[in-house]
Short mmCIF file of C-alpha atoms in Angstrom, two decimals:
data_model
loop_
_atom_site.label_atom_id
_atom_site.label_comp_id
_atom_site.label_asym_id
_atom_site.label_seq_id
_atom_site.Cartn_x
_atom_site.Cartn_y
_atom_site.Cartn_z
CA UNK A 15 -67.13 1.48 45.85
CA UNK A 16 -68.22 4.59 43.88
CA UNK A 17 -66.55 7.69 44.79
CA UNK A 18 -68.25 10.98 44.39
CA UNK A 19 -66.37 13.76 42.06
CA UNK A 20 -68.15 17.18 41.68
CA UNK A 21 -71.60 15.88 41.62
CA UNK A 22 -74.58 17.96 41.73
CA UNK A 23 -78.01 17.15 41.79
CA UNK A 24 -78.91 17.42 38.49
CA UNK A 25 -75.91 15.57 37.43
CA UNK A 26 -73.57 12.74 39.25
CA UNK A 27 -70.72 11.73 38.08
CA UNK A 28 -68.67 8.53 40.11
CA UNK A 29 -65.63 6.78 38.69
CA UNK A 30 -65.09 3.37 40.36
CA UNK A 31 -62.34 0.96 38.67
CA UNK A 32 -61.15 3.17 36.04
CA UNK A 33 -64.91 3.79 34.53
CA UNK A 34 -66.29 7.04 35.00
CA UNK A 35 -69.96 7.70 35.13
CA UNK A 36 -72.04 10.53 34.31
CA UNK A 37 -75.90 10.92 35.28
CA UNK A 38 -78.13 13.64 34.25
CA UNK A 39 -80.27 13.24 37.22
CA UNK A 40 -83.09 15.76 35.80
CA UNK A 41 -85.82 12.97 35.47
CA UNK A 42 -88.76 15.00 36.25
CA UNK A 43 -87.51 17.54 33.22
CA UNK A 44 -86.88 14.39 31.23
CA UNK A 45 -83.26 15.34 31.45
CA UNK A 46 -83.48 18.22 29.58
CA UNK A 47 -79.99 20.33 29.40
CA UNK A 48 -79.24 23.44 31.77
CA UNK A 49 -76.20 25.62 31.09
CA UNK A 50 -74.50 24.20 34.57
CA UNK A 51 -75.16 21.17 33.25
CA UNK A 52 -73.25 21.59 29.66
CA UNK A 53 -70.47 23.08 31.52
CA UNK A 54 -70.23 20.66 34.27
CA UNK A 55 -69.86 17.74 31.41
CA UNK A 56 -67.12 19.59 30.24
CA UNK A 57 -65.28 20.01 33.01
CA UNK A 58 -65.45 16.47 33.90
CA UNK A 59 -64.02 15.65 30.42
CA UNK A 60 -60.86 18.37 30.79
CA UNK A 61 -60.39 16.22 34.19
CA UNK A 62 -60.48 13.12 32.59
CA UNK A 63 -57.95 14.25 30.34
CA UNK A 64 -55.57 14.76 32.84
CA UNK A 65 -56.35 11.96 34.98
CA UNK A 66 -54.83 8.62 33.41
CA UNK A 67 -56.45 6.40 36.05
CA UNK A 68 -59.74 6.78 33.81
CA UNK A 69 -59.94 4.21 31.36
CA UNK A 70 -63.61 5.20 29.92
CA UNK A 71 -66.60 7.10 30.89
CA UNK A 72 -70.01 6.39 30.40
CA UNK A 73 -72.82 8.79 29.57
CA UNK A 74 -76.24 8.10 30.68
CA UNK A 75 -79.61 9.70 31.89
CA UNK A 76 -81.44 8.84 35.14
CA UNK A 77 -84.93 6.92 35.03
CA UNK A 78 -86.03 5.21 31.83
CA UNK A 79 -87.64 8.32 29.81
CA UNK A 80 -84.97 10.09 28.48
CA UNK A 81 -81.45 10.36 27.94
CA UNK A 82 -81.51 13.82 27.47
CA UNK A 83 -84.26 15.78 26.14
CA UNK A 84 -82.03 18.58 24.73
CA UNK A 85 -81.39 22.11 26.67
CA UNK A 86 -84.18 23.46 29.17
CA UNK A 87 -86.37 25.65 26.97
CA UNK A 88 -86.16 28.02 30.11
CA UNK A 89 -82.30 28.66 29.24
CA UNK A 90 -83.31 30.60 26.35
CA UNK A 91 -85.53 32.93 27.49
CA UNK A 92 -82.71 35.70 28.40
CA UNK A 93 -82.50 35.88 24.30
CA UNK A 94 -82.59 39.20 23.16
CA UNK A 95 -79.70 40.28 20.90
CA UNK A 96 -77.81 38.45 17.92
CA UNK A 97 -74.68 38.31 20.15
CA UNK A 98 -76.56 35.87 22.80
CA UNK A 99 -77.57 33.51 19.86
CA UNK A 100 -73.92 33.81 18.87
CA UNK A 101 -73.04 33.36 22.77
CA UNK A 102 -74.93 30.02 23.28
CA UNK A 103 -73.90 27.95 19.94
CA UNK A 104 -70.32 28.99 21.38
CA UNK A 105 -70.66 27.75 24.95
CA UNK A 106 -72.53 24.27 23.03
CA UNK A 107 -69.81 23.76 20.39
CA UNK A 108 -67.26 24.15 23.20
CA UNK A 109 -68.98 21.79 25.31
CA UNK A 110 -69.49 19.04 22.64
CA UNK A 111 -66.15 19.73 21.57
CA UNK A 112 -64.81 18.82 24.56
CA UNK A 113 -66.55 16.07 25.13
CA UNK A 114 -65.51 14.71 21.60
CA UNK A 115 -62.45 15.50 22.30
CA UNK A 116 -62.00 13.51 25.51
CA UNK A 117 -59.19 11.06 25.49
CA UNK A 118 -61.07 8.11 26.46
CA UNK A 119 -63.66 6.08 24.90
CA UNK A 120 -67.08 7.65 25.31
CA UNK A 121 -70.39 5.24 25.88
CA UNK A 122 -73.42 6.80 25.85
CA UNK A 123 -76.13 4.42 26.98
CA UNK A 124 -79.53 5.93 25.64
CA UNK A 125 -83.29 5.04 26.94
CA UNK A 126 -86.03 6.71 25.89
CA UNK A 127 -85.90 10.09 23.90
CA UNK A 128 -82.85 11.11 23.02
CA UNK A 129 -83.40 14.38 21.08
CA UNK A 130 -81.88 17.79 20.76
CA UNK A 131 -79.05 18.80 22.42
CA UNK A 132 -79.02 15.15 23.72
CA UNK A 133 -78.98 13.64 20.54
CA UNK A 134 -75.98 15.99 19.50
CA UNK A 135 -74.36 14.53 23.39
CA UNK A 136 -74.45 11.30 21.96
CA UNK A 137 -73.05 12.03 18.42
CA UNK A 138 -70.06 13.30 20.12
CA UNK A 139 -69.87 9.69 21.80
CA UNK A 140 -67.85 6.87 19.99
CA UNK A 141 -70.12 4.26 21.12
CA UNK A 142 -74.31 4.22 21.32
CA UNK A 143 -76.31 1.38 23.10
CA UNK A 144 -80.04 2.57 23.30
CA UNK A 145 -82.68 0.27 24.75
CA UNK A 146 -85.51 -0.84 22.03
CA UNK A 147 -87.80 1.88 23.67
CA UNK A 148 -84.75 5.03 22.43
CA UNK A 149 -85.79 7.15 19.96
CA UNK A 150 -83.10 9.55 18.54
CA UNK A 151 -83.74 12.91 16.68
CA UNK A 152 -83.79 16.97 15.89
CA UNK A 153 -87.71 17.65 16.35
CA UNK A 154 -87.00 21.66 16.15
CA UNK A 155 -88.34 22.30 12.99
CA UNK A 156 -91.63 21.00 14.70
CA UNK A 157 -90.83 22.93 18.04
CA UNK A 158 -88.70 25.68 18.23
CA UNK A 159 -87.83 26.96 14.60
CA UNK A 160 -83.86 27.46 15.60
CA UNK A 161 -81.07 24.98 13.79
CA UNK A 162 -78.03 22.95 15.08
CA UNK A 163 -75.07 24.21 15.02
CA UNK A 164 -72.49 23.77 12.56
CA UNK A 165 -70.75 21.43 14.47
CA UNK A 166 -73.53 19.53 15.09
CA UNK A 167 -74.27 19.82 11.81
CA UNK A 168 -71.37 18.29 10.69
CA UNK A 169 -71.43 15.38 13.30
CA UNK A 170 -74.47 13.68 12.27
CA UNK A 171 -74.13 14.22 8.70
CA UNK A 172 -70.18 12.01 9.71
CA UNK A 173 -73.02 9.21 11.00
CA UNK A 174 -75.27 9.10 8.55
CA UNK A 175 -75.04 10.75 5.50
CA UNK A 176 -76.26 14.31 4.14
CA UNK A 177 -79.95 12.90 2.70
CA UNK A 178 -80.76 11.24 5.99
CA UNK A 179 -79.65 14.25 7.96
CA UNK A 180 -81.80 16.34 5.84
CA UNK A 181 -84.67 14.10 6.04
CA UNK A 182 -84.63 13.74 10.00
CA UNK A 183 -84.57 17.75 10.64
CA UNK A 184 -87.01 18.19 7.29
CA UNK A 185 -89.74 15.65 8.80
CA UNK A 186 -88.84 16.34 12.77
CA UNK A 187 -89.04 12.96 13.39
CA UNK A 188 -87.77 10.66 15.91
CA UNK A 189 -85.87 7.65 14.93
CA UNK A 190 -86.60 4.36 16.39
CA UNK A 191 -84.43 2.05 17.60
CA UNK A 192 -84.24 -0.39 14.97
CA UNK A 193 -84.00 1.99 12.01
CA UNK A 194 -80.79 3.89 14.81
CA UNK A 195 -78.91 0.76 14.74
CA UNK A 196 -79.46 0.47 11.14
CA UNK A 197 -77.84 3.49 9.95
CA UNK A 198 -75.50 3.93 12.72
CA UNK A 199 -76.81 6.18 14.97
CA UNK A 200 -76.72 3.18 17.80
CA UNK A 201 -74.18 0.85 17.90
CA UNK A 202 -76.34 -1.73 19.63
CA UNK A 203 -80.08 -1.82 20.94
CA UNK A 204 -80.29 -3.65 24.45
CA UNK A 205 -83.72 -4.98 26.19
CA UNK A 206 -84.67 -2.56 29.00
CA UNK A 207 -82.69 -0.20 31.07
CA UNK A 208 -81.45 -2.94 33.57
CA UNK A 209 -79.76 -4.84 30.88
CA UNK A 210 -78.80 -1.58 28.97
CA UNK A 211 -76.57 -0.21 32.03
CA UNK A 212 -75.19 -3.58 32.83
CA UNK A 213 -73.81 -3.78 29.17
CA UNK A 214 -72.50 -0.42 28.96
CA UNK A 215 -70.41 -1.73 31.82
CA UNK A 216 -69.67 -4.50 29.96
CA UNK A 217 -68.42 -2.62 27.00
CA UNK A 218 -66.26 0.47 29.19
CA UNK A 219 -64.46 -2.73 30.80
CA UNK A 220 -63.94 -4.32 27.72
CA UNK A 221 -62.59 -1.09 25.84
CA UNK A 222 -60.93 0.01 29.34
CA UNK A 223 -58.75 -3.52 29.03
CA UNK A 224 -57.18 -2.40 25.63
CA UNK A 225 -54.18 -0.51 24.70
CA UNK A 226 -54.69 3.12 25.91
CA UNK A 227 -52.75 5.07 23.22
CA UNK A 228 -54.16 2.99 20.41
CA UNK A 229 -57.44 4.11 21.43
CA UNK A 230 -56.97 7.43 21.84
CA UNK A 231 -54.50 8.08 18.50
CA UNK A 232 -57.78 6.14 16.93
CA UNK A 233 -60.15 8.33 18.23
CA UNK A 234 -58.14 11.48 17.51
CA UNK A 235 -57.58 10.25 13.67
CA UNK A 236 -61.33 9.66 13.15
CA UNK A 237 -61.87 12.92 14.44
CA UNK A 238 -59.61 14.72 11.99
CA UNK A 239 -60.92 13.00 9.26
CA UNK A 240 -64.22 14.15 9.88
CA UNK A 241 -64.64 17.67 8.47
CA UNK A 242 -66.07 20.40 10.61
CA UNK A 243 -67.48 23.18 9.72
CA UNK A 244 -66.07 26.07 11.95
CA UNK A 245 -68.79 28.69 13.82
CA UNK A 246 -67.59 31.19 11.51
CA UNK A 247 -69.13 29.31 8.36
CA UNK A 248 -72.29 29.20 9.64
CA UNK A 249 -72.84 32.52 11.56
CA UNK A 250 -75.31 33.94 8.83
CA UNK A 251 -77.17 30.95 9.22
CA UNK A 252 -76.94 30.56 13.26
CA UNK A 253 -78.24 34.25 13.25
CA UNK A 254 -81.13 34.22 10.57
CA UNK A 255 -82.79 31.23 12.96
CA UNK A 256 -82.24 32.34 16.37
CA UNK A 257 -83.11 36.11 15.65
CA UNK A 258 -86.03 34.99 13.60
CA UNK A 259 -89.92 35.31 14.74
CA UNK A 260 -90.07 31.86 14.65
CA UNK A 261 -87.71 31.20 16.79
CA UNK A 262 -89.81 33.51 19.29
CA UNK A 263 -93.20 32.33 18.33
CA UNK A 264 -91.55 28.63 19.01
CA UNK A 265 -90.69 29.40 22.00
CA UNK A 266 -93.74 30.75 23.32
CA UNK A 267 -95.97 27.86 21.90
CA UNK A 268 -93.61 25.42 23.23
CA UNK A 269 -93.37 26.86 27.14
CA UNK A 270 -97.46 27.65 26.76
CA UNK A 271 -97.74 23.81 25.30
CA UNK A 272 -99.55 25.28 22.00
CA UNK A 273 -99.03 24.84 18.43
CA UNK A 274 -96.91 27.53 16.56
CA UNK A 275 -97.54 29.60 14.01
CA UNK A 276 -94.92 29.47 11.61
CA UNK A 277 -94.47 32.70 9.62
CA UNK A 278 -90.94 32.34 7.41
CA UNK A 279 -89.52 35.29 9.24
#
């Protein structure tokens, strides 16, 4: 049976055979992110870490709209100063980072939109089943006018290259299934939601069956391959979006469900 461990309303998380499971459970906000939220995920991963009776966790979202829409616009409307800009990125890239850096295999199974802080959620997963209706992205230069961070930066540029980084965040466009599994941003597309959840059981049992410390020694090894840049490489950059106008004016047209009016500034 599935036994409850610090779940919450907008997010549950059971383990039941070795195979953890976490549910945003925000369907009516199309899963979008809250801060308890971020920090709950990482919680569960630090317990994870010390708990050797989990053998994989799966990440997923509740209903089939959304995955995760990226973090509650709402959050951000305490922002007033450079050093809550700088505050945020730090709470995300310690989230993600712990999530990445969770000892188990990761699954994220993805329906629906996938965007934002979602989408950088699931880069920090080592394997991505989406459903044909998933759609995977960074719309912000169409919505809010702030950037990823340079962690984030650095993770999906590790998936799929510099140009086609540059060319999903240039265009703000949402990447369909089909072309996600193509260039590696899914690691399998699935029907429906039905058949997407019973096959990221599938997969956690499969992965869950193998040798434990070749997994994780793999996982590690990828992950120090992969370059990061640090938070301090990027503050300039961190700080000229999220202290911009545009980052204001995107804001306001996005909560008031208007189009913005971009000024460069």
């Amino acid at each position: 049976m599935n036994a409850p461990v610090t779940g919450t309303e907008d997010l549950i998380y059971t383990i039941e055979g070795g195979i953890a499971k976490i549910v945003f459970n925000r369907p009516q906000a199309r899963n979008a992110m809250t801060f308890a939220m971020y920090d709950q995920m990482a919680s569960i991963c630090e317990g994870i870490n010390g708990d050797p009776s989990v053998k994989a966790l799966i990440i997923t979202g509740a209903g089939d709209k959304a995955f995760a829409s990226g973090t509650d616009i709402s959050q951000f409307r305490a922002f007033k100063t450079a050093q809550d800009a700088l505050d945020y990125e730090g709470r995300i890239d310690r989230v993600l980072g712990t999530l990445e850096g969770c000892r188990v295999p990761v699954i994220a199974a993805i329906a629906g939109a996938c965007t934002g802080g979602g989408a950088g959620i699931a880069a920090c997963c080592d394997i991505r089943i989406g459903t044909a209706s998933a759609r995977m992205g960074f719309p912000i230069a169409r919505t809010l006018g702030n950037c990823l961070s340079m962690s984030n930066i650095s993770r999906v540029v590790a998936l799929v290259g510099p140009a086609r980084t540059k060319d999903m965040i240039f265009k703000a466009r949402l990447v369909e299934a089909e072309e996600a599994l193509a260039i590696g941003l899914l690691s399998e597309i699935v029907p429906d939601v039905e058949t997407l959840q019973v096959r990221a059981l599938e997969t956690a049992k499969l992965v869950a069956s193998h040798a434990p410390i070749t997994l994780e020694v793999t996982k590690e090894a990828v992950r120090r391959i992969r370059r990061t840049l640090s938070r301090d490489e990027g503050e300039e950059l961190l700080l000229r979006a999220y202290m911009s106008e545009d980052f204001r004016e995107g804001m306001d047209a996005f909560l008031n469900k208007r189009a913005p009016n971009w000024k460069g500034k």
